[in-house]
mmCIF file with all atom_site columns, C-alpha atoms in Angstrom:
data_model
loop_
_atom_site.group_PDB
_atom_site.id
_atom_site.type_symbol
_atom_site.label_atom_id
_atom_site.label_alt_id
_atom_site.label_comp_id
_atom_site.label_asym_id
_atom_site.label_entity_id
_atom_site.label_seq_id
_atom_site.pdbx_PDB_ins_code
_atom_site.Cartn_x
_atom_site.Cartn_y
_atom_site.Cartn_z
_atom_site.occupancy
_atom_site.B_iso_or_equiv
_atom_site.pdbx_formal_charge
_atom_site.auth_seq_id
_atom_site.auth_comp_id
_atom_site.auth_asym_id
_atom_site.auth_atom_id
_atom_site.pdbx_PDB_model_num
ATOM 1   C CA . UNK A 1 1   ? 53.275  47.525 102.891 1.00 88.00 ? 13  UNK A CA 1
ATOM 2   C CA . UNK A 1 2   ? 53.532  49.622 99.701  1.00 90.00 ? 14  UNK A CA 1
ATOM 3   C CA . UNK A 1 3   ? 56.613  48.799 97.609  1.00 92.00 ? 15  UNK A CA 1
ATOM 4   C CA . UNK A 1 4   ? 57.878  52.347 96.891  1.00 92.00 ? 16  UNK A CA 1
ATOM 5   C CA . UNK A 1 5   ? 59.408  54.849 99.298  1.00 90.00 ? 17  UNK A CA 1
ATOM 6   C CA . UNK A 1 6   ? 56.904  57.506 98.190  1.00 91.00 ? 18  UNK A CA 1
ATOM 7   C CA . UNK A 1 7   ? 53.909  55.267 98.941  1.00 94.00 ? 19  UNK A CA 1
ATOM 8   C CA . UNK A 1 8   ? 55.394  54.151 102.253 1.00 94.00 ? 20  UNK A CA 1
ATOM 9   C CA . UNK A 1 9   ? 55.934  57.789 103.232 1.00 93.00 ? 21  UNK A CA 1
ATOM 10  C CA . UNK A 1 10  ? 52.338  58.646 102.336 1.00 93.00 ? 22  UNK A CA 1
ATOM 11  C CA . UNK A 1 11  ? 51.048  55.757 104.459 1.00 94.00 ? 23  UNK A CA 1
ATOM 12  C CA . UNK A 1 12  ? 53.306  56.808 107.341 1.00 93.00 ? 24  UNK A CA 1
ATOM 13  C CA . UNK A 1 13  ? 52.059  60.398 107.205 1.00 92.00 ? 25  UNK A CA 1
ATOM 14  C CA . UNK A 1 14  ? 48.491  59.209 107.059 1.00 93.00 ? 26  UNK A CA 1
ATOM 15  C CA . UNK A 1 15  ? 48.981  57.122 110.223 1.00 92.00 ? 27  UNK A CA 1
ATOM 16  C CA . UNK A 1 16  ? 50.452  60.155 112.026 1.00 92.00 ? 28  UNK A CA 1
ATOM 17  C CA . UNK A 1 17  ? 47.782  62.576 110.829 1.00 91.00 ? 29  UNK A CA 1
ATOM 18  C CA . UNK A 1 18  ? 46.222  64.479 113.729 1.00 90.00 ? 30  UNK A CA 1
ATOM 19  C CA . UNK A 1 19  ? 48.732  63.132 116.266 1.00 92.00 ? 31  UNK A CA 1
ATOM 20  C CA . UNK A 1 20  ? 51.463  64.870 118.240 1.00 93.00 ? 32  UNK A CA 1
ATOM 21  C CA . UNK A 1 21  ? 54.535  62.692 117.686 1.00 93.00 ? 33  UNK A CA 1
ATOM 22  C CA . UNK A 1 22  ? 58.239  62.922 118.483 1.00 95.00 ? 34  UNK A CA 1
ATOM 23  C CA . UNK A 1 23  ? 60.322  61.242 115.745 1.00 94.00 ? 35  UNK A CA 1
ATOM 24  C CA . UNK A 1 24  ? 64.033  60.940 116.609 1.00 95.00 ? 36  UNK A CA 1
ATOM 25  C CA . UNK A 1 25  ? 66.391  60.398 113.668 1.00 93.00 ? 37  UNK A CA 1
ATOM 26  C CA . UNK A 1 26  ? 69.884  59.605 114.920 1.00 91.00 ? 38  UNK A CA 1
ATOM 27  C CA . UNK A 1 27  ? 73.122  59.703 112.884 1.00 87.00 ? 39  UNK A CA 1
ATOM 28  C CA . UNK A 1 28  ? 71.512  60.573 109.557 1.00 91.00 ? 40  UNK A CA 1
ATOM 29  C CA . UNK A 1 29  ? 73.845  60.628 106.560 1.00 87.00 ? 41  UNK A CA 1
ATOM 30  C CA . UNK A 1 30  ? 71.941  63.002 104.274 1.00 89.00 ? 42  UNK A CA 1
ATOM 31  C CA . UNK A 1 31  ? 68.670  64.880 103.881 1.00 92.00 ? 43  UNK A CA 1
ATOM 32  C CA . UNK A 1 32  ? 67.041  62.286 101.624 1.00 92.00 ? 44  UNK A CA 1
ATOM 33  C CA . UNK A 1 33  ? 67.025  59.849 104.555 1.00 92.00 ? 45  UNK A CA 1
ATOM 34  C CA . UNK A 1 34  ? 65.014  62.356 106.589 1.00 94.00 ? 46  UNK A CA 1
ATOM 35  C CA . UNK A 1 35  ? 62.453  63.763 104.161 1.00 93.00 ? 47  UNK A CA 1
ATOM 36  C CA . UNK A 1 36  ? 60.272  60.606 103.958 1.00 92.00 ? 48  UNK A CA 1
ATOM 37  C CA . UNK A 1 37  ? 60.122  60.563 107.794 1.00 92.00 ? 49  UNK A CA 1
ATOM 38  C CA . UNK A 1 38  ? 58.797  64.100 108.221 1.00 92.00 ? 50  UNK A CA 1
ATOM 39  C CA . UNK A 1 39  ? 55.181  64.044 109.460 1.00 92.00 ? 51  UNK A CA 1
ATOM 40  C CA . UNK A 1 40  ? 52.757  66.047 107.361 1.00 85.00 ? 52  UNK A CA 1
ATOM 41  C CA . UNK A 1 41  ? 50.647  67.431 110.218 1.00 83.00 ? 53  UNK A CA 1
ATOM 42  C CA . UNK A 1 42  ? 51.569  70.204 112.676 1.00 85.00 ? 54  UNK A CA 1
ATOM 43  C CA . UNK A 1 43  ? 52.398  69.533 116.312 1.00 87.00 ? 55  UNK A CA 1
ATOM 44  C CA . UNK A 1 44  ? 55.160  67.003 115.594 1.00 91.00 ? 56  UNK A CA 1
ATOM 45  C CA . UNK A 1 45  ? 58.871  67.383 116.312 1.00 93.00 ? 57  UNK A CA 1
ATOM 46  C CA . UNK A 1 46  ? 61.724  65.669 114.462 1.00 94.00 ? 58  UNK A CA 1
ATOM 47  C CA . UNK A 1 47  ? 65.168  66.072 116.071 1.00 95.00 ? 59  UNK A CA 1
ATOM 48  C CA . UNK A 1 48  ? 67.886  64.893 113.685 1.00 95.00 ? 60  UNK A CA 1
ATOM 49  C CA . UNK A 1 49  ? 71.489  64.190 114.667 1.00 92.00 ? 61  UNK A CA 1
ATOM 50  C CA . UNK A 1 50  ? 74.128  63.959 111.989 1.00 90.00 ? 62  UNK A CA 1
ATOM 51  C CA . UNK A 1 51  ? 77.820  64.349 111.265 1.00 83.00 ? 63  UNK A CA 1
ATOM 52  C CA . UNK A 1 52  ? 76.733  66.520 108.312 1.00 84.00 ? 64  UNK A CA 1
ATOM 53  C CA . UNK A 1 53  ? 74.995  69.885 108.477 1.00 85.00 ? 65  UNK A CA 1
ATOM 54  C CA . UNK A 1 54  ? 72.394  69.156 105.774 1.00 88.00 ? 66  UNK A CA 1
ATOM 55  C CA . UNK A 1 55  ? 71.624  72.750 104.685 1.00 90.00 ? 67  UNK A CA 1
ATOM 56  C CA . UNK A 1 56  ? 68.942  71.395 102.330 1.00 91.00 ? 68  UNK A CA 1
ATOM 57  C CA . UNK A 1 57  ? 66.691  70.594 105.295 1.00 92.00 ? 69  UNK A CA 1
ATOM 58  C CA . UNK A 1 58  ? 67.136  74.146 106.553 1.00 92.00 ? 70  UNK A CA 1
ATOM 59  C CA . UNK A 1 59  ? 66.411  75.707 103.152 1.00 92.00 ? 71  UNK A CA 1
ATOM 60  C CA . UNK A 1 60  ? 63.525  73.511 102.007 1.00 91.00 ? 72  UNK A CA 1
ATOM 61  C CA . UNK A 1 61  ? 61.965  72.116 105.179 1.00 90.00 ? 73  UNK A CA 1
ATOM 62  C CA . UNK A 1 62  ? 62.488  74.973 107.642 1.00 89.00 ? 74  UNK A CA 1
ATOM 63  C CA . UNK A 1 63  ? 64.754  72.970 109.955 1.00 92.00 ? 75  UNK A CA 1
ATOM 64  C CA . UNK A 1 64  ? 66.421  74.868 112.795 1.00 93.00 ? 76  UNK A CA 1
ATOM 65  C CA . UNK A 1 65  ? 70.149  73.988 112.825 1.00 92.00 ? 77  UNK A CA 1
ATOM 66  C CA . UNK A 1 66  ? 72.012  73.538 116.098 1.00 92.00 ? 78  UNK A CA 1
ATOM 67  C CA . UNK A 1 67  ? 75.765  72.934 116.052 1.00 86.00 ? 79  UNK A CA 1
ATOM 68  C CA . UNK A 1 68  ? 76.891  70.813 119.004 1.00 84.00 ? 80  UNK A CA 1
ATOM 69  C CA . UNK A 1 69  ? 80.397  71.848 119.988 1.00 83.00 ? 81  UNK A CA 1
ATOM 70  C CA . UNK A 1 70  ? 82.912  69.971 122.104 1.00 83.00 ? 82  UNK A CA 1
ATOM 71  C CA . UNK A 1 71  ? 82.360  70.053 125.861 1.00 82.00 ? 83  UNK A CA 1
ATOM 72  C CA . UNK A 1 72  ? 83.802  72.997 127.800 1.00 84.00 ? 84  UNK A CA 1
ATOM 73  C CA . UNK A 1 73  ? 86.374  72.019 130.412 1.00 79.00 ? 85  UNK A CA 1
ATOM 74  C CA . UNK A 1 74  ? 83.983  72.364 133.351 1.00 81.00 ? 86  UNK A CA 1
ATOM 75  C CA . UNK A 1 75  ? 81.370  70.086 131.788 1.00 83.00 ? 87  UNK A CA 1
ATOM 76  C CA . UNK A 1 76  ? 83.992  67.582 130.635 1.00 81.00 ? 88  UNK A CA 1
ATOM 77  C CA . UNK A 1 77  ? 85.345  67.438 134.183 1.00 77.00 ? 89  UNK A CA 1
ATOM 78  C CA . UNK A 1 78  ? 81.975  66.263 135.477 1.00 79.00 ? 90  UNK A CA 1
ATOM 79  C CA . UNK A 1 79  ? 82.153  63.046 133.455 1.00 77.00 ? 91  UNK A CA 1
ATOM 80  C CA . UNK A 1 80  ? 85.079  61.415 135.295 1.00 74.00 ? 92  UNK A CA 1
ATOM 81  C CA . UNK A 1 81  ? 83.726  62.682 138.611 1.00 75.00 ? 93  UNK A CA 1
ATOM 82  C CA . UNK A 1 82  ? 80.463  60.876 137.950 1.00 76.00 ? 94  UNK A CA 1
ATOM 83  C CA . UNK A 1 83  ? 82.272  57.595 137.246 1.00 74.00 ? 95  UNK A CA 1
ATOM 84  C CA . UNK A 1 84  ? 85.043  57.446 139.847 1.00 73.00 ? 96  UNK A CA 1
ATOM 85  C CA . UNK A 1 85  ? 83.671  59.794 142.483 1.00 75.00 ? 97  UNK A CA 1
ATOM 86  C CA . UNK A 1 86  ? 84.247  63.522 143.049 1.00 78.00 ? 98  UNK A CA 1
ATOM 87  C CA . UNK A 1 87  ? 86.635  62.892 145.962 1.00 78.00 ? 99  UNK A CA 1
ATOM 88  C CA . UNK A 1 88  ? 89.129  61.021 143.740 1.00 74.00 ? 100 UNK A CA 1
ATOM 89  C CA . UNK A 1 89  ? 88.961  63.728 141.093 1.00 74.00 ? 101 UNK A CA 1
ATOM 90  C CA . UNK A 1 90  ? 89.295  66.534 143.645 1.00 77.00 ? 102 UNK A CA 1
ATOM 91  C CA . UNK A 1 91  ? 92.358  64.872 145.162 1.00 76.00 ? 103 UNK A CA 1
ATOM 92  C CA . UNK A 1 92  ? 94.301  65.249 141.897 1.00 74.00 ? 104 UNK A CA 1
ATOM 93  C CA . UNK A 1 93  ? 92.950  68.382 140.166 1.00 78.00 ? 105 UNK A CA 1
ATOM 94  C CA . UNK A 1 94  ? 96.015  68.971 137.976 1.00 80.00 ? 106 UNK A CA 1
ATOM 95  C CA . UNK A 1 95  ? 96.024  65.368 136.776 1.00 76.00 ? 107 UNK A CA 1
ATOM 96  C CA . UNK A 1 96  ? 92.310  65.581 136.022 1.00 75.00 ? 108 UNK A CA 1
ATOM 97  C CA . UNK A 1 97  ? 92.858  68.784 134.037 1.00 80.00 ? 109 UNK A CA 1
ATOM 98  C CA . UNK A 1 98  ? 95.601  67.018 132.050 1.00 78.00 ? 110 UNK A CA 1
ATOM 99  C CA . UNK A 1 99  ? 93.235  64.162 131.204 1.00 76.00 ? 111 UNK A CA 1
ATOM 100 C CA . UNK A 1 100 ? 90.493  66.572 130.128 1.00 78.00 ? 112 UNK A CA 1
ATOM 101 C CA . UNK A 1 101 ? 92.959  68.464 127.918 1.00 79.00 ? 113 UNK A CA 1
ATOM 102 C CA . UNK A 1 102 ? 94.049  65.247 126.230 1.00 77.00 ? 114 UNK A CA 1
ATOM 103 C CA . UNK A 1 103 ? 90.394  64.312 125.676 1.00 78.00 ? 115 UNK A CA 1
ATOM 104 C CA . UNK A 1 104 ? 89.912  67.528 123.643 1.00 77.00 ? 116 UNK A CA 1
ATOM 105 C CA . UNK A 1 105 ? 86.356  68.024 124.902 1.00 76.00 ? 117 UNK A CA 1
ATOM 106 C CA . UNK A 1 106 ? 84.996  64.947 123.113 1.00 77.00 ? 118 UNK A CA 1
ATOM 107 C CA . UNK A 1 107 ? 82.119  63.616 125.266 1.00 74.00 ? 119 UNK A CA 1
ATOM 108 C CA . UNK A 1 108 ? 82.921  59.857 125.143 1.00 72.00 ? 120 UNK A CA 1
ATOM 109 C CA . UNK A 1 109 ? 86.634  60.285 125.887 1.00 74.00 ? 121 UNK A CA 1
ATOM 110 C CA . UNK A 1 110 ? 86.758  61.414 129.556 1.00 73.00 ? 122 UNK A CA 1
ATOM 111 C CA . UNK A 1 111 ? 84.056  58.904 130.450 1.00 72.00 ? 123 UNK A CA 1
ATOM 112 C CA . UNK A 1 112 ? 85.988  56.040 128.832 1.00 73.00 ? 124 UNK A CA 1
ATOM 113 C CA . UNK A 1 113 ? 89.205  57.073 130.590 1.00 71.00 ? 125 UNK A CA 1
ATOM 114 C CA . UNK A 1 114 ? 87.412  57.294 133.923 1.00 70.00 ? 126 UNK A CA 1
ATOM 115 C CA . UNK A 1 115 ? 86.040  53.778 133.508 1.00 69.00 ? 127 UNK A CA 1
ATOM 116 C CA . UNK A 1 116 ? 89.620  52.506 133.510 1.00 67.00 ? 128 UNK A CA 1
ATOM 117 C CA . UNK A 1 117 ? 90.087  53.991 136.966 1.00 65.00 ? 129 UNK A CA 1
ATOM 118 C CA . UNK A 1 118 ? 86.645  53.045 138.266 1.00 64.00 ? 130 UNK A CA 1
ATOM 119 C CA . UNK A 1 119 ? 87.471  49.343 138.493 1.00 61.00 ? 131 UNK A CA 1
ATOM 120 C CA . UNK A 1 120 ? 90.677  49.927 140.481 1.00 59.00 ? 132 UNK A CA 1
ATOM 121 C CA . UNK A 1 121 ? 90.396  51.638 143.844 1.00 60.00 ? 133 UNK A CA 1
ATOM 122 C CA . UNK A 1 122 ? 94.094  52.572 143.867 1.00 56.00 ? 134 UNK A CA 1
ATOM 123 C CA . UNK A 1 123 ? 94.215  53.685 140.234 1.00 52.00 ? 135 UNK A CA 1
ATOM 124 C CA . UNK A 1 124 ? 94.180  57.495 140.430 1.00 57.00 ? 136 UNK A CA 1
ATOM 125 C CA . UNK A 1 125 ? 93.796  60.250 137.839 1.00 57.00 ? 137 UNK A CA 1
ATOM 126 C CA . UNK A 1 126 ? 97.497  60.887 138.397 1.00 59.00 ? 138 UNK A CA 1
ATOM 127 C CA . UNK A 1 127 ? 98.325  57.395 137.175 1.00 60.00 ? 139 UNK A CA 1
ATOM 128 C CA . UNK A 1 128 ? 96.246  57.938 134.041 1.00 59.00 ? 140 UNK A CA 1
ATOM 129 C CA . UNK A 1 129 ? 97.758  61.338 133.327 1.00 59.00 ? 141 UNK A CA 1
ATOM 130 C CA . UNK A 1 130 ? 101.260 59.902 133.728 1.00 58.00 ? 142 UNK A CA 1
ATOM 131 C CA . UNK A 1 131 ? 100.885 57.020 131.289 1.00 52.00 ? 143 UNK A CA 1
ATOM 132 C CA . UNK A 1 132 ? 103.549 56.636 128.569 1.00 41.00 ? 144 UNK A CA 1
ATOM 133 C CA . UNK A 1 133 ? 103.984 59.596 126.271 1.00 47.00 ? 145 UNK A CA 1
ATOM 134 C CA . UNK A 1 134 ? 103.137 57.476 123.221 1.00 44.00 ? 146 UNK A CA 1
ATOM 135 C CA . UNK A 1 135 ? 99.542  57.362 124.430 1.00 47.00 ? 147 UNK A CA 1
ATOM 136 C CA . UNK A 1 136 ? 99.422  61.152 124.248 1.00 50.00 ? 148 UNK A CA 1
ATOM 137 C CA . UNK A 1 137 ? 99.543  61.115 120.462 1.00 53.00 ? 149 UNK A CA 1
ATOM 138 C CA . UNK A 1 138 ? 97.329  58.112 119.728 1.00 62.00 ? 150 UNK A CA 1
ATOM 139 C CA . UNK A 1 139 ? 93.827  56.935 120.574 1.00 68.00 ? 151 UNK A CA 1
ATOM 140 C CA . UNK A 1 140 ? 95.102  53.920 122.529 1.00 68.00 ? 152 UNK A CA 1
ATOM 141 C CA . UNK A 1 141 ? 94.228  55.600 125.827 1.00 64.00 ? 153 UNK A CA 1
ATOM 142 C CA . UNK A 1 142 ? 90.570  55.576 124.790 1.00 67.00 ? 154 UNK A CA 1
ATOM 143 C CA . UNK A 1 143 ? 90.381  52.032 123.425 1.00 67.00 ? 155 UNK A CA 1
ATOM 144 C CA . UNK A 1 144 ? 87.788  49.620 124.776 1.00 63.00 ? 156 UNK A CA 1
ATOM 145 C CA . UNK A 1 145 ? 85.975  46.377 124.073 1.00 68.00 ? 157 UNK A CA 1
ATOM 146 C CA . UNK A 1 146 ? 82.635  48.105 123.432 1.00 68.00 ? 158 UNK A CA 1
ATOM 147 C CA . UNK A 1 147 ? 82.477  49.513 119.897 1.00 68.00 ? 159 UNK A CA 1
ATOM 148 C CA . UNK A 1 148 ? 79.747  51.945 120.967 1.00 67.00 ? 160 UNK A CA 1
ATOM 149 C CA . UNK A 1 149 ? 82.151  53.756 123.309 1.00 66.00 ? 161 UNK A CA 1
ATOM 150 C CA . UNK A 1 150 ? 85.564  53.079 121.726 1.00 73.00 ? 162 UNK A CA 1
ATOM 151 C CA . UNK A 1 151 ? 86.671  56.522 120.553 1.00 73.00 ? 163 UNK A CA 1
ATOM 152 C CA . UNK A 1 152 ? 88.631  55.047 117.636 1.00 78.00 ? 164 UNK A CA 1
ATOM 153 C CA . UNK A 1 153 ? 85.480  53.276 116.450 1.00 77.00 ? 165 UNK A CA 1
ATOM 154 C CA . UNK A 1 154 ? 83.496  56.514 116.769 1.00 75.00 ? 166 UNK A CA 1
ATOM 155 C CA . UNK A 1 155 ? 86.065  58.383 114.668 1.00 79.00 ? 167 UNK A CA 1
ATOM 156 C CA . UNK A 1 156 ? 86.155  55.622 112.063 1.00 83.00 ? 168 UNK A CA 1
ATOM 157 C CA . UNK A 1 157 ? 82.442  56.109 111.335 1.00 80.00 ? 169 UNK A CA 1
ATOM 158 C CA . UNK A 1 158 ? 83.218  59.634 110.137 1.00 82.00 ? 170 UNK A CA 1
ATOM 159 C CA . UNK A 1 159 ? 86.503  58.696 108.475 1.00 87.00 ? 171 UNK A CA 1
ATOM 160 C CA . UNK A 1 160 ? 84.892  56.040 106.277 1.00 87.00 ? 172 UNK A CA 1
ATOM 161 C CA . UNK A 1 161 ? 82.623  58.666 104.700 1.00 85.00 ? 173 UNK A CA 1
ATOM 162 C CA . UNK A 1 162 ? 85.568  60.766 103.432 1.00 89.00 ? 174 UNK A CA 1
ATOM 163 C CA . UNK A 1 163 ? 86.607  60.720 99.792  1.00 89.00 ? 175 UNK A CA 1
ATOM 164 C CA . UNK A 1 164 ? 90.201  59.818 98.889  1.00 89.00 ? 176 UNK A CA 1
ATOM 165 C CA . UNK A 1 165 ? 91.437  63.428 98.813  1.00 87.00 ? 177 UNK A CA 1
ATOM 166 C CA . UNK A 1 166 ? 89.997  64.247 102.230 1.00 89.00 ? 178 UNK A CA 1
ATOM 167 C CA . UNK A 1 167 ? 91.107  60.983 103.857 1.00 90.00 ? 179 UNK A CA 1
ATOM 168 C CA . UNK A 1 168 ? 94.614  61.388 102.416 1.00 89.00 ? 180 UNK A CA 1
ATOM 169 C CA . UNK A 1 169 ? 94.945  64.915 103.779 1.00 88.00 ? 181 UNK A CA 1
ATOM 170 C CA . UNK A 1 170 ? 93.537  63.793 107.133 1.00 88.00 ? 182 UNK A CA 1
ATOM 171 C CA . UNK A 1 171 ? 96.303  61.196 107.395 1.00 88.00 ? 183 UNK A CA 1
ATOM 172 C CA . UNK A 1 172 ? 98.948  63.802 106.574 1.00 87.00 ? 184 UNK A CA 1
ATOM 173 C CA . UNK A 1 173 ? 97.601  66.058 109.328 1.00 85.00 ? 185 UNK A CA 1
ATOM 174 C CA . UNK A 1 174 ? 98.216  63.340 111.935 1.00 81.00 ? 186 UNK A CA 1
ATOM 175 C CA . UNK A 1 175 ? 101.919 64.093 112.583 1.00 80.00 ? 187 UNK A CA 1
ATOM 176 C CA . UNK A 1 176 ? 101.317 67.870 112.702 1.00 80.00 ? 188 UNK A CA 1
ATOM 177 C CA . UNK A 1 177 ? 102.472 69.001 116.170 1.00 78.00 ? 189 UNK A CA 1
ATOM 178 C CA . UNK A 1 178 ? 99.761  71.551 116.969 1.00 76.00 ? 190 UNK A CA 1
ATOM 179 C CA . UNK A 1 179 ? 95.978  71.945 116.966 1.00 76.00 ? 191 UNK A CA 1
ATOM 180 C CA . UNK A 1 180 ? 95.962  74.555 114.162 1.00 82.00 ? 192 UNK A CA 1
ATOM 181 C CA . UNK A 1 181 ? 97.393  74.746 110.669 1.00 82.00 ? 193 UNK A CA 1
ATOM 182 C CA . UNK A 1 182 ? 97.494  77.636 108.199 1.00 82.00 ? 194 UNK A CA 1
ATOM 183 C CA . UNK A 1 183 ? 96.099  77.377 104.650 1.00 79.00 ? 195 UNK A CA 1
ATOM 184 C CA . UNK A 1 184 ? 99.568  77.713 103.021 1.00 83.00 ? 196 UNK A CA 1
ATOM 185 C CA . UNK A 1 185 ? 100.899 74.873 105.200 1.00 82.00 ? 197 UNK A CA 1
ATOM 186 C CA . UNK A 1 186 ? 97.872  72.787 104.262 1.00 81.00 ? 198 UNK A CA 1
ATOM 187 C CA . UNK A 1 187 ? 98.571  73.367 100.567 1.00 81.00 ? 199 UNK A CA 1
ATOM 188 C CA . UNK A 1 188 ? 102.203 72.302 100.960 1.00 81.00 ? 200 UNK A CA 1
ATOM 189 C CA . UNK A 1 189 ? 101.331 69.112 102.840 1.00 78.00 ? 201 UNK A CA 1
ATOM 190 C CA . UNK A 1 190 ? 99.771  67.349 99.871  1.00 72.00 ? 202 UNK A CA 1
ATOM 191 C CA . UNK A 1 191 ? 100.995 69.465 96.958  1.00 73.00 ? 203 UNK A CA 1
ATOM 192 C CA . UNK A 1 192 ? 97.452  70.697 96.434  1.00 74.00 ? 204 UNK A CA 1
ATOM 193 C CA . UNK A 1 193 ? 96.393  73.820 94.610  1.00 79.00 ? 205 UNK A CA 1
ATOM 194 C CA . UNK A 1 194 ? 94.887  76.534 96.814  1.00 81.00 ? 206 UNK A CA 1
ATOM 195 C CA . UNK A 1 195 ? 91.310  76.043 95.593  1.00 84.00 ? 207 UNK A CA 1
ATOM 196 C CA . UNK A 1 196 ? 91.495  72.253 95.924  1.00 84.00 ? 208 UNK A CA 1
ATOM 197 C CA . UNK A 1 197 ? 93.035  72.475 99.389  1.00 83.00 ? 209 UNK A CA 1
ATOM 198 C CA . UNK A 1 198 ? 90.283  74.847 100.502 1.00 85.00 ? 210 UNK A CA 1
ATOM 199 C CA . UNK A 1 199 ? 87.596  72.496 99.202  1.00 87.00 ? 211 UNK A CA 1
ATOM 200 C CA . UNK A 1 200 ? 89.150  69.519 101.015 1.00 87.00 ? 212 UNK A CA 1
ATOM 201 C CA . UNK A 1 201 ? 89.584  71.558 104.199 1.00 85.00 ? 213 UNK A CA 1
ATOM 202 C CA . UNK A 1 202 ? 85.897  72.475 104.073 1.00 85.00 ? 214 UNK A CA 1
ATOM 203 C CA . UNK A 1 203 ? 84.918  68.801 103.789 1.00 84.00 ? 215 UNK A CA 1
ATOM 204 C CA . UNK A 1 204 ? 87.139  67.867 106.745 1.00 85.00 ? 216 UNK A CA 1
ATOM 205 C CA . UNK A 1 205 ? 85.756  70.710 108.860 1.00 81.00 ? 217 UNK A CA 1
ATOM 206 C CA . UNK A 1 206 ? 82.191  69.576 108.164 1.00 78.00 ? 218 UNK A CA 1
#
């Protein structure tokens, strides 16, 4: 195996030359992780998932960006139905809607909540939706033993990549009562200047 990344990449591209290959790169941090893995011959496809948009791959490598949004309510509602059965979900439609709203369209969340009901025949969506109000403002409702599906663990992967300014502002946003906040309110939260607050807001949005 060649010692340098450049030589390894050249060997890799040589092995793939003339082949049609699908290379899946999951949870990439930045473009420099991806460039050495791009095959040099046509007919190959490289889907890349990332928490970052990586405009450099679009500009220099001709990547086609696709932003994956949160699940719409109808699609999110299918997740608990697939775990606990459509009849249990249909029996309590308002409770199911409340659960979906609290899950904010995040794909792992409704599935994790449904798993809690799946193991208990008498545990209904209504019981989940009526859990203590403290659970409505924390991630405790979505906690689990499996780090791959614990929503808090999923969030922490993104949180750990934030710089101190962004992580500090993120913490201050926690007690905010609504889903939206205006730029002036954001500036006042952390005594930031307008330009600095806008830069931090952009990093959090990404």
